[in-house]
């Protein structure tokens, strides 16, 4: 396969592989791959457990692409834009170009900076020249060799994944992540591969495992709480409190509601449901925010009551044998204007969507 075709397909293939992971799918073992062995796992089956001791704040900072803003003071950058227009390469490596959790961020910067290269050979030549302009020759060539291996690994992995099959279970999502990391370890060496990708693999593995617990419809909320506590201890250890506090309050609140979905579904008392909802709100929001959410609930309840009354009115109008269809439509529109005011158009849009979905299901024999 030519360097040109490889270079043209690398971004698309790697992006597609990442998209599949995010959706929760996994490539099963299979096909002809020379790097099919799974990586060493922790005794409890994790790819990266709490012994992969990278601070959460560093994992968060390692996301994305390196930029000048990462490593220079903004006031200095504004005062001397020419001097501070380049990324400070030393921010992403240990002494002597040693790989760190931030190194891949710099490699993504190089990919982006020279993304318009006509082929792989030209891209590497431009990267080499750039690194020689930024670093002493020995360091530049060492970094260039590492970047070349990294890029070739990415491309070879993307092509290998095309023959790995399709997924079915959450366990297989983790298996995919393990297989991907095994491939990288075999290609780049364990220490380098784990430094480059360990933070990414660990956060993906954690999201998949956590998401499976939260989404389990057979478990009660307290059961899920216990499983998440064990997961956090296994994967994060002393960083558990930081991990739990990382998400936005509203997202954490919504996750809590999903965790207790079974509990809510079995409650027969409206008061009990409201009490549990309030308990969760008070866990994540300030008193002022809780009061605002309560106010929104009242408004939504009032709106729903009015819409229910309108729907009853619609049925009454539609069943009137003395009206033509044109008169019925006009009467329903007038009732909506009187009862909903400026919200009437939105109501009719939602109604049209519901009616269209119902008609489609009937047409397909699904209703």
mmCIF file of C-alpha atoms in Angstrom:
data_model
loop_
_atom_site.group_PDB
_atom_site.id
_atom_site.type_symbol
_atom_site.label_atom_id
_atom_site.label_comp_id
_atom_site.label_asym_id
_atom_site.label_seq_id
_atom_site.Cartn_x
_atom_site.Cartn_y
_atom_site.Cartn_z
ATOM 1 C CA UNK A 1 0.000 0.000 0.000
ATOM 2 C CA UNK A 2 1.454 3.379 -0.951
ATOM 3 C CA UNK A 3 2.335 6.140 1.502
ATOM 4 C CA UNK A 4 -0.188 8.362 -0.232
ATOM 5 C CA UNK A 5 -3.154 6.021 0.263
ATOM 6 C CA UNK A 6 -2.170 5.393 3.860
ATOM 7 C CA UNK A 7 -1.927 9.086 4.592
ATOM 8 C CA UNK A 8 -5.278 9.836 2.965
ATOM 9 C CA UNK A 9 -7.079 7.171 4.990
ATOM 10 C CA UNK A 10 -5.434 7.446 8.430
ATOM 11 C CA UNK A 11 -7.599 10.240 9.840
ATOM 12 C CA UNK A 12 -10.849 8.696 8.618
ATOM 13 C CA UNK A 13 -10.039 5.220 9.878
ATOM 14 C CA UNK A 14 -8.820 6.299 13.303
ATOM 15 C CA UNK A 15 -11.785 8.598 13.669
ATOM 16 C CA UNK A 16 -14.191 5.804 12.765
ATOM 17 C CA UNK A 17 -12.569 3.462 15.270
ATOM 18 C CA UNK A 18 -12.926 6.044 18.030
ATOM 19 C CA UNK A 19 -16.550 6.674 17.055
ATOM 20 C CA UNK A 20 -17.326 2.976 17.402
ATOM 21 C CA UNK A 21 -15.761 2.889 20.865
ATOM 22 C CA UNK A 22 -17.743 5.893 22.020
ATOM 23 C CA UNK A 23 -20.965 4.278 20.841
ATOM 24 C CA UNK A 24 -20.186 1.312 23.073
ATOM 25 C CA UNK A 25 -19.365 -1.218 20.360
ATOM 26 C CA UNK A 26 -16.351 -3.482 20.302
ATOM 27 C CA UNK A 27 -14.367 -5.413 17.703
ATOM 28 C CA UNK A 28 -14.196 -9.090 18.660
ATOM 29 C CA UNK A 29 -11.068 -11.185 18.375
ATOM 30 C CA UNK A 30 -10.831 -12.746 14.963
ATOM 31 C CA UNK A 31 -9.329 -12.306 11.555
ATOM 32 C CA UNK A 32 -5.661 -12.470 10.744
ATOM 33 C CA UNK A 33 -3.803 -10.169 13.127
ATOM 34 C CA UNK A 34 -0.193 -10.659 14.120
ATOM 35 C CA UNK A 35 -0.820 -8.790 17.386
ATOM 36 C CA UNK A 36 -3.912 -10.544 18.764
ATOM 37 C CA UNK A 37 -2.656 -11.274 22.286
ATOM 38 C CA UNK A 38 -4.392 -9.269 25.013
ATOM 39 C CA UNK A 39 -2.324 -7.019 27.281
ATOM 40 C CA UNK A 40 -1.365 -7.862 30.801
ATOM 41 C CA UNK A 41 -4.398 -7.088 32.947
ATOM 42 C CA UNK A 42 -4.634 -6.285 36.622
ATOM 43 C CA UNK A 43 -5.576 -9.278 38.812
ATOM 44 C CA UNK A 44 -9.208 -8.113 38.869
ATOM 45 C CA UNK A 45 -9.378 -7.882 35.078
ATOM 46 C CA UNK A 46 -8.898 -4.153 34.516
ATOM 47 C CA UNK A 47 -6.650 -2.905 31.747
ATOM 48 C CA UNK A 48 -5.539 -0.001 33.909
ATOM 49 C CA UNK A 49 -6.506 -0.086 37.573
ATOM 50 C CA UNK A 50 -5.529 2.271 40.406
ATOM 51 C CA UNK A 51 -1.891 1.205 40.109
ATOM 52 C CA UNK A 52 -1.722 3.278 36.916
ATOM 53 C CA UNK A 53 -1.051 6.268 39.117
ATOM 54 C CA UNK A 54 -1.668 9.355 36.995
ATOM 55 C CA UNK A 55 -3.472 12.281 38.700
ATOM 56 C CA UNK A 56 -6.946 12.940 37.359
ATOM 57 C CA UNK A 57 -6.039 16.582 36.732
ATOM 58 C CA UNK A 58 -3.213 15.456 34.441
ATOM 59 C CA UNK A 59 -5.504 13.056 32.608
ATOM 60 C CA UNK A 60 -7.964 15.900 32.020
ATOM 61 C CA UNK A 61 -5.188 18.242 30.861
ATOM 62 C CA UNK A 62 -3.816 15.597 28.505
ATOM 63 C CA UNK A 63 -6.909 15.672 26.288
ATOM 64 C CA UNK A 64 -6.951 17.588 23.024
ATOM 65 C CA UNK A 65 -4.195 19.120 20.931
ATOM 66 C CA UNK A 66 -1.197 21.044 22.217
ATOM 67 C CA UNK A 67 -1.291 24.797 21.686
ATOM 68 C CA UNK A 68 0.750 27.857 22.705
ATOM 69 C CA UNK A 69 -1.878 28.634 25.326
ATOM 70 C CA UNK A 70 -0.876 25.482 27.218
ATOM 71 C CA UNK A 71 2.594 26.708 28.000
ATOM 72 C CA UNK A 72 2.837 30.517 27.930
ATOM 73 C CA UNK A 73 1.342 33.338 29.914
ATOM 74 C CA UNK A 74 -1.378 35.024 27.861
ATOM 75 C CA UNK A 75 -0.134 38.527 28.658
ATOM 76 C CA UNK A 76 3.367 37.627 27.434
ATOM 77 C CA UNK A 77 1.930 35.944 24.360
ATOM 78 C CA UNK A 78 -0.031 39.090 23.484
ATOM 79 C CA UNK A 79 2.959 41.345 24.061
ATOM 80 C CA UNK A 80 5.363 39.240 22.016
ATOM 81 C CA UNK A 81 3.241 37.183 19.571
ATOM 82 C CA UNK A 82 6.170 36.233 17.352
ATOM 83 C CA UNK A 83 8.193 34.812 20.192
ATOM 84 C CA UNK A 84 5.329 32.913 21.776
ATOM 85 C CA UNK A 85 3.498 31.672 18.681
ATOM 86 C CA UNK A 86 4.886 28.125 18.837
ATOM 87 C CA UNK A 87 4.098 25.316 21.230
ATOM 88 C CA UNK A 88 6.776 24.804 23.872
ATOM 89 C CA UNK A 89 7.752 21.199 23.188
ATOM 90 C CA UNK A 90 9.416 20.724 26.592
ATOM 91 C CA UNK A 91 5.991 20.954 28.279
ATOM 92 C CA UNK A 92 5.002 17.579 26.853
ATOM 93 C CA UNK A 93 8.059 15.456 27.647
ATOM 94 C CA UNK A 94 10.361 14.535 30.497
ATOM 95 C CA UNK A 95 14.057 15.332 30.322
ATOM 96 C CA UNK A 96 15.694 13.851 27.263
ATOM 97 C CA UNK A 97 12.404 13.589 25.354
ATOM 98 C CA UNK A 98 10.980 10.990 27.742
ATOM 99 C CA UNK A 99 7.345 10.159 27.017
ATOM 100 C CA UNK A 100 4.689 11.411 29.466
ATOM 101 C CA UNK A 101 0.894 11.492 29.665
ATOM 102 C CA UNK A 102 1.041 14.767 27.722
ATOM 103 C CA UNK A 103 3.251 13.586 24.841
ATOM 104 C CA UNK A 104 0.398 12.462 22.604
ATOM 105 C CA UNK A 105 -1.074 15.934 22.878
ATOM 106 C CA UNK A 106 2.068 17.232 21.166
ATOM 107 C CA UNK A 107 1.925 14.517 18.521
ATOM 108 C CA UNK A 108 -1.638 15.536 17.716
ATOM 109 C CA UNK A 109 -0.333 19.085 17.346
ATOM 110 C CA UNK A 110 2.214 17.908 14.779
ATOM 111 C CA UNK A 111 -0.466 15.964 12.904
ATOM 112 C CA UNK A 112 -2.687 19.030 12.792
ATOM 113 C CA UNK A 113 0.100 21.470 11.935
ATOM 114 C CA UNK A 114 1.139 19.449 8.905
ATOM 115 C CA UNK A 115 -2.226 17.908 8.006
ATOM 116 C CA UNK A 116 -2.161 19.328 4.470
ATOM 117 C CA UNK A 117 0.938 17.359 3.448
ATOM 118 C CA UNK A 118 0.359 15.680 0.098
ATOM 119 C CA UNK A 119 1.445 12.254 1.348
ATOM 120 C CA UNK A 120 3.030 10.494 4.311
ATOM 121 C CA UNK A 121 6.589 11.003 3.082
ATOM 122 C CA UNK A 122 6.061 14.745 2.728
ATOM 123 C CA UNK A 123 4.374 14.938 6.115
ATOM 124 C CA UNK A 124 7.286 13.254 7.851
ATOM 125 C CA UNK A 125 9.795 15.441 6.038
ATOM 126 C CA UNK A 126 7.997 18.570 7.172
ATOM 127 C CA UNK A 127 7.754 17.323 10.752
ATOM 128 C CA UNK A 128 11.474 16.473 10.767
ATOM 129 C CA UNK A 129 12.450 19.910 9.506
ATOM 130 C CA UNK A 130 10.193 21.563 12.057
ATOM 131 C CA UNK A 131 11.598 19.570 14.988
ATOM 132 C CA UNK A 132 15.173 20.361 13.917
ATOM 133 C CA UNK A 133 14.235 24.048 14.021
ATOM 134 C CA UNK A 134 12.899 23.699 17.557
ATOM 135 C CA UNK A 135 15.368 21.388 19.315
ATOM 136 C CA UNK A 136 19.025 20.359 19.414
ATOM 137 C CA UNK A 137 19.708 17.843 16.654
ATOM 138 C CA UNK A 138 20.034 14.795 18.914
ATOM 139 C CA UNK A 139 16.748 15.526 20.698
ATOM 140 C CA UNK A 140 14.980 16.422 17.455
ATOM 141 C CA UNK A 141 15.989 13.158 15.787
ATOM 142 C CA UNK A 142 15.043 11.122 18.868
ATOM 143 C CA UNK A 143 11.626 12.764 18.934
ATOM 144 C CA UNK A 144 11.200 12.371 15.185
ATOM 145 C CA UNK A 145 11.896 8.621 15.425
ATOM 146 C CA UNK A 146 9.305 8.293 18.174
ATOM 147 C CA UNK A 147 6.736 10.310 16.222
ATOM 148 C CA UNK A 148 7.333 8.168 13.126
ATOM 149 C CA UNK A 149 6.759 4.990 15.120
ATOM 150 C CA UNK A 150 3.658 6.505 16.699
ATOM 151 C CA UNK A 151 2.168 7.481 13.353
ATOM 152 C CA UNK A 152 2.918 4.128 11.737
ATOM 153 C CA UNK A 153 1.367 2.373 14.713
ATOM 154 C CA UNK A 154 -1.801 4.456 14.372
ATOM 155 C CA UNK A 155 -2.090 3.663 10.682
ATOM 156 C CA UNK A 156 -1.350 -0.044 10.996
ATOM 157 C CA UNK A 157 -3.805 -0.358 13.880
ATOM 158 C CA UNK A 158 -6.532 1.399 11.905
ATOM 159 C CA UNK A 159 -6.140 -1.084 9.047
ATOM 160 C CA UNK A 160 -5.920 -4.066 11.385
ATOM 161 C CA UNK A 161 -9.198 -3.121 13.054
ATOM 162 C CA UNK A 162 -11.056 -3.360 9.758
ATOM 163 C CA UNK A 163 -10.957 -7.164 10.021
ATOM 164 C CA UNK A 164 -11.601 -7.556 13.737
ATOM 165 C CA UNK A 165 -15.370 -8.086 13.608
ATOM 166 C CA UNK A 166 -18.385 -6.545 15.329
ATOM 167 C CA UNK A 167 -19.481 -6.251 18.980
ATOM 168 C CA UNK A 168 -22.347 -7.353 21.180
ATOM 169 C CA UNK A 169 -21.678 -6.794 24.897
ATOM 170 C CA UNK A 170 -20.143 -4.351 27.333
ATOM 171 C CA UNK A 171 -17.490 -6.922 28.186
ATOM 172 C CA UNK A 172 -16.476 -6.918 24.552
ATOM 173 C CA UNK A 173 -16.075 -3.151 24.613
ATOM 174 C CA UNK A 174 -13.452 -3.625 27.313
ATOM 175 C CA UNK A 175 -11.967 -6.467 25.260
ATOM 176 C CA UNK A 176 -11.614 -4.083 22.323
ATOM 177 C CA UNK A 177 -9.793 -1.534 24.432
ATOM 178 C CA UNK A 178 -7.519 -4.280 25.748
ATOM 179 C CA UNK A 179 -6.784 -5.563 22.255
ATOM 180 C CA UNK A 180 -6.041 -2.086 20.957
ATOM 181 C CA UNK A 181 -3.620 -1.439 23.788
ATOM 182 C CA UNK A 182 -1.997 -4.847 23.258
ATOM 183 C CA UNK A 183 -1.374 -3.915 19.650
ATOM 184 C CA UNK A 184 0.228 -0.625 20.668
ATOM 185 C CA UNK A 185 2.358 -2.266 23.358
ATOM 186 C CA UNK A 186 3.644 -4.805 20.889
ATOM 187 C CA UNK A 187 4.378 -2.099 18.333
ATOM 188 C CA UNK A 188 5.859 0.636 20.546
ATOM 189 C CA UNK A 189 6.885 -1.186 23.689
ATOM 190 C CA UNK A 190 4.816 -1.401 26.868
ATOM 191 C CA UNK A 191 6.298 1.622 28.638
ATOM 192 C CA UNK A 192 5.902 3.946 25.655
ATOM 193 C CA UNK A 193 2.447 2.690 24.690
ATOM 194 C CA UNK A 194 1.118 3.015 28.236
ATOM 195 C CA UNK A 195 2.560 6.509 28.610
ATOM 196 C CA UNK A 196 1.025 7.619 25.298
ATOM 197 C CA UNK A 197 -2.367 5.940 25.602
ATOM 198 C CA UNK A 198 -2.860 4.759 29.170
ATOM 199 C CA UNK A 199 -4.840 7.808 30.294
ATOM 200 C CA UNK A 200 -7.164 7.564 27.297
ATOM 201 C CA UNK A 201 -7.714 3.816 27.654
ATOM 202 C CA UNK A 202 -8.303 4.092 31.394
ATOM 203 C CA UNK A 203 -10.925 6.827 31.052
ATOM 204 C CA UNK A 204 -12.708 4.944 28.257
ATOM 205 C CA UNK A 205 -12.670 1.709 30.231
ATOM 206 C CA UNK A 206 -14.048 3.538 33.260
ATOM 207 C CA UNK A 207 -16.841 5.216 31.268
ATOM 208 C CA UNK A 208 -17.881 1.893 29.746
ATOM 209 C CA UNK A 209 -17.885 0.046 33.074
ATOM 210 C CA UNK A 210 -19.643 2.883 34.912
ATOM 211 C CA UNK A 211 -22.206 3.329 32.151
ATOM 212 C CA UNK A 212 -23.078 -0.378 32.271
ATOM 213 C CA UNK A 213 -23.771 -0.180 35.998
ATOM 214 C CA UNK A 214 -25.861 2.982 35.733
ATOM 215 C CA UNK A 215 -27.931 1.585 32.846
ATOM 216 C CA UNK A 216 -28.688 -1.806 34.438
ATOM 217 C CA UNK A 217 -32.486 -1.942 34.701
ATOM 218 C CA UNK A 218 -32.469 -4.946 37.028
ATOM 219 C CA UNK A 219 -30.606 -3.262 39.883
ATOM 220 C CA UNK A 220 -31.861 -0.874 42.538
ATOM 221 C CA UNK A 221 -30.099 2.415 43.157
ATOM 222 C CA UNK A 222 -28.335 1.305 46.331
ATOM 223 C CA UNK A 223 -27.010 -1.788 44.557
ATOM 224 C CA UNK A 224 -25.605 0.411 41.820
ATOM 225 C CA UNK A 225 -24.092 2.752 44.410
ATOM 226 C CA UNK A 226 -22.232 -0.178 45.950
ATOM 227 C CA UNK A 227 -20.958 -1.393 42.574
ATOM 228 C CA UNK A 228 -19.792 2.099 41.610
ATOM 229 C CA UNK A 229 -18.002 2.485 44.942
ATOM 230 C CA UNK A 230 -16.118 -0.751 44.265
ATOM 231 C CA UNK A 231 -15.369 0.291 40.686
ATOM 232 C CA UNK A 232 -14.011 3.632 41.858
ATOM 233 C CA UNK A 233 -11.855 1.978 44.489
ATOM 234 C CA UNK A 234 -10.507 -0.553 41.993
ATOM 235 C CA UNK A 235 -9.734 1.954 39.246
ATOM 236 C CA UNK A 236 -9.002 5.191 41.097
ATOM 237 C CA UNK A 237 -8.167 4.416 44.718
ATOM 238 C CA UNK A 238 -7.319 7.642 46.545
ATOM 239 C CA UNK A 239 -8.620 9.697 43.609
ATOM 240 C CA UNK A 240 -12.194 8.436 43.990
ATOM 241 C CA UNK A 241 -13.538 11.678 45.490
ATOM 242 C CA UNK A 242 -11.970 13.701 42.655
ATOM 243 C CA UNK A 243 -13.528 11.412 40.049
ATOM 244 C CA UNK A 244 -16.992 11.592 41.633
ATOM 245 C CA UNK A 245 -16.826 15.378 41.860
ATOM 246 C CA UNK A 246 -15.514 15.889 38.323
ATOM 247 C CA UNK A 247 -18.760 16.009 36.332
ATOM 248 C CA UNK A 248 -21.091 18.984 36.114
ATOM 249 C CA UNK A 249 -23.700 18.968 38.911
ATOM 250 C CA UNK A 250 -26.615 18.681 36.484
ATOM 251 C CA UNK A 251 -25.049 15.697 34.695
ATOM 252 C CA UNK A 252 -24.327 13.994 38.014
ATOM 253 C CA UNK A 253 -27.913 14.623 39.095
ATOM 254 C CA UNK A 254 -29.317 13.132 35.875
ATOM 255 C CA UNK A 255 -27.072 10.094 36.292
ATOM 256 C CA UNK A 256 -28.388 9.653 39.840
ATOM 257 C CA UNK A 257 -31.963 9.675 38.559
ATOM 258 C CA UNK A 258 -31.058 6.981 36.017
ATOM 259 C CA UNK A 259 -29.424 4.905 38.734
ATOM 260 C CA UNK A 260 -32.643 4.893 40.752
ATOM 261 C CA UNK A 261 -34.953 4.271 37.781
ATOM 262 C CA UNK A 262 -36.073 0.898 39.161
ATOM 263 C CA UNK A 263 -36.806 2.430 42.564
ATOM 264 C CA UNK A 264 -38.893 5.186 40.994
ATOM 265 C CA UNK A 265 -40.806 2.741 38.801
ATOM 266 C CA UNK A 266 -41.907 0.732 41.822
ATOM 267 C CA UNK A 267 -43.031 3.714 43.902
ATOM 268 C CA UNK A 268 -46.806 4.122 44.038
ATOM 269 C CA UNK A 269 -46.783 7.330 46.049
ATOM 270 C CA UNK A 270 -46.225 10.643 44.300
ATOM 271 C CA UNK A 271 -45.005 12.055 47.598
ATOM 272 C CA UNK A 272 -42.295 9.375 47.858
ATOM 273 C CA UNK A 273 -41.089 10.104 44.323
ATOM 274 C CA UNK A 274 -40.950 13.824 45.022
ATOM 275 C CA UNK A 275 -39.108 13.245 48.303
ATOM 276 C CA UNK A 276 -36.422 11.106 46.646
ATOM 277 C CA UNK A 277 -36.053 13.590 43.796
ATOM 278 C CA UNK A 278 -35.611 16.420 46.295
ATOM 279 C CA UNK A 279 -33.014 14.398 48.195
ATOM 280 C CA UNK A 280 -30.966 14.007 45.031
ATOM 281 C CA UNK A 281 -31.320 17.682 44.130
ATOM 282 C CA UNK A 282 -30.098 18.748 47.539
ATOM 283 C CA UNK A 283 -27.101 16.447 47.072
ATOM 284 C CA UNK A 284 -25.901 18.239 43.932
ATOM 285 C CA UNK A 285 -27.354 21.764 43.965
ATOM 286 C CA UNK A 286 -27.378 24.823 46.215
ATOM 287 C CA UNK A 287 -30.617 25.776 48.003
ATOM 288 C CA UNK A 288 -31.165 28.536 45.447
ATOM 289 C CA UNK A 289 -30.750 26.095 42.556
ATOM 290 C CA UNK A 290 -33.105 23.599 44.198
ATOM 291 C CA UNK A 291 -35.732 26.322 44.564
ATOM 292 C CA UNK A 292 -35.324 27.224 40.878
ATOM 293 C CA UNK A 293 -35.761 23.592 39.843
ATOM 294 C CA UNK A 294 -38.858 23.337 42.025
ATOM 295 C CA UNK A 295 -40.277 26.380 40.284
ATOM 296 C CA UNK A 296 -39.630 24.819 36.888
ATOM 297 C CA UNK A 297 -41.414 21.667 38.029
ATOM 298 C CA UNK A 298 -44.488 23.697 38.978
ATOM 299 C CA UNK A 299 -44.481 25.463 35.614
ATOM 300 C CA UNK A 300 -44.129 22.173 33.712
ATOM 301 C CA UNK A 301 -46.901 20.570 35.747
ATOM 302 C CA UNK A 302 -49.217 23.496 35.040
ATOM 303 C CA UNK A 303 -48.368 23.336 31.347
ATOM 304 C CA UNK A 304 -49.022 19.593 31.247
ATOM 305 C CA UNK A 305 -52.399 20.084 32.939
ATOM 306 C CA UNK A 306 -53.380 22.654 30.335
ATOM 307 C CA UNK A 307 -52.238 20.384 27.490
ATOM 308 C CA UNK A 308 -54.257 17.505 28.945
ATOM 309 C CA UNK A 309 -57.306 19.776 29.039
ATOM 310 C CA UNK A 310 -56.650 20.815 25.441
ATOM 311 C CA UNK A 311 -56.410 17.195 24.312
ATOM 312 C CA UNK A 312 -59.784 16.492 25.957
ATOM 313 C CA UNK A 313 -61.176 19.525 24.146
ATOM 314 C CA UNK A 314 -59.777 18.239 20.851
ATOM 315 C CA UNK A 315 -61.509 14.902 21.307
ATOM 316 C CA UNK A 316 -64.762 16.667 22.082
ATOM 317 C CA UNK A 317 -64.481 18.768 18.919
ATOM 318 C CA UNK A 318 -63.451 15.843 16.725
ATOM 319 C CA UNK A 319 -66.452 13.808 17.890
ATOM 320 C CA UNK A 320 -68.951 16.595 17.092
ATOM 321 C CA UNK A 321 -70.990 15.311 14.097
ATOM 322 C CA UNK A 322 -72.393 18.765 13.335
ATOM 323 C CA UNK A 323 -68.978 20.204 12.313
ATOM 324 C CA UNK A 324 -67.095 19.780 9.056
ATOM 325 C CA UNK A 325 -63.406 18.827 9.248
ATOM 326 C CA UNK A 326 -62.492 22.380 8.304
ATOM 327 C CA UNK A 327 -64.629 23.720 11.159
ATOM 328 C CA UNK A 328 -63.120 21.192 13.562
ATOM 329 C CA UNK A 329 -59.559 22.212 12.628
ATOM 330 C CA UNK A 330 -60.430 25.887 13.125
ATOM 331 C CA UNK A 331 -62.067 25.194 16.497
ATOM 332 C CA UNK A 332 -59.061 23.184 17.724
ATOM 333 C CA UNK A 333 -56.675 25.929 16.631
ATOM 334 C CA UNK A 334 -58.761 28.550 18.416
ATOM 335 C CA UNK A 335 -58.859 26.454 21.606
ATOM 336 C CA UNK A 336 -55.074 26.031 21.498
ATOM 337 C CA UNK A 337 -54.542 29.765 21.067
ATOM 338 C CA UNK A 338 -56.809 30.511 24.019
ATOM 339 C CA UNK A 339 -55.329 27.870 26.327
ATOM 340 C CA UNK A 340 -51.637 27.895 25.351
ATOM 341 C CA UNK A 341 -51.089 31.302 23.828
ATOM 342 C CA UNK A 342 -47.637 31.644 22.260
ATOM 343 C CA UNK A 343 -46.872 27.997 23.101
ATOM 344 C CA UNK A 344 -49.585 26.755 20.727
ATOM 345 C CA UNK A 345 -47.313 26.390 17.629
ATOM 346 C CA UNK A 346 -44.846 24.257 19.615
ATOM 347 C CA UNK A 347 -47.714 22.082 20.832
ATOM 348 C CA UNK A 348 -48.908 21.464 17.279
ATOM 349 C CA UNK A 349 -45.359 20.631 16.145
ATOM 350 C CA UNK A 350 -45.036 18.013 18.859
ATOM 351 C CA UNK A 351 -48.509 16.705 17.995
ATOM 352 C CA UNK A 352 -47.553 16.379 14.320
ATOM 353 C CA UNK A 353 -44.452 14.392 15.253
ATOM 354 C CA UNK A 354 -46.469 12.073 17.512
ATOM 355 C CA UNK A 355 -49.169 11.594 14.886
ATOM 356 C CA UNK A 356 -46.586 10.927 12.190
ATOM 357 C CA UNK A 357 -44.809 8.352 14.345
ATOM 358 C CA UNK A 358 -48.123 6.653 15.163
ATOM 359 C CA UNK A 359 -49.107 6.507 11.495
ATOM 360 C CA UNK A 360 -45.721 5.061 10.541
ATOM 361 C CA UNK A 361 -45.946 2.373 13.196
ATOM 362 C CA UNK A 362 -49.447 1.447 12.063
ATOM 363 C CA UNK A 363 -48.248 1.289 8.471
ATOM 364 C CA UNK A 364 -45.439 -1.037 9.511
ATOM 365 C CA UNK A 365 -47.777 -3.156 11.624
ATOM 366 C CA UNK A 366 -45.993 -2.200 14.850
ATOM 367 C CA UNK A 367 -48.959 -0.767 16.677
#
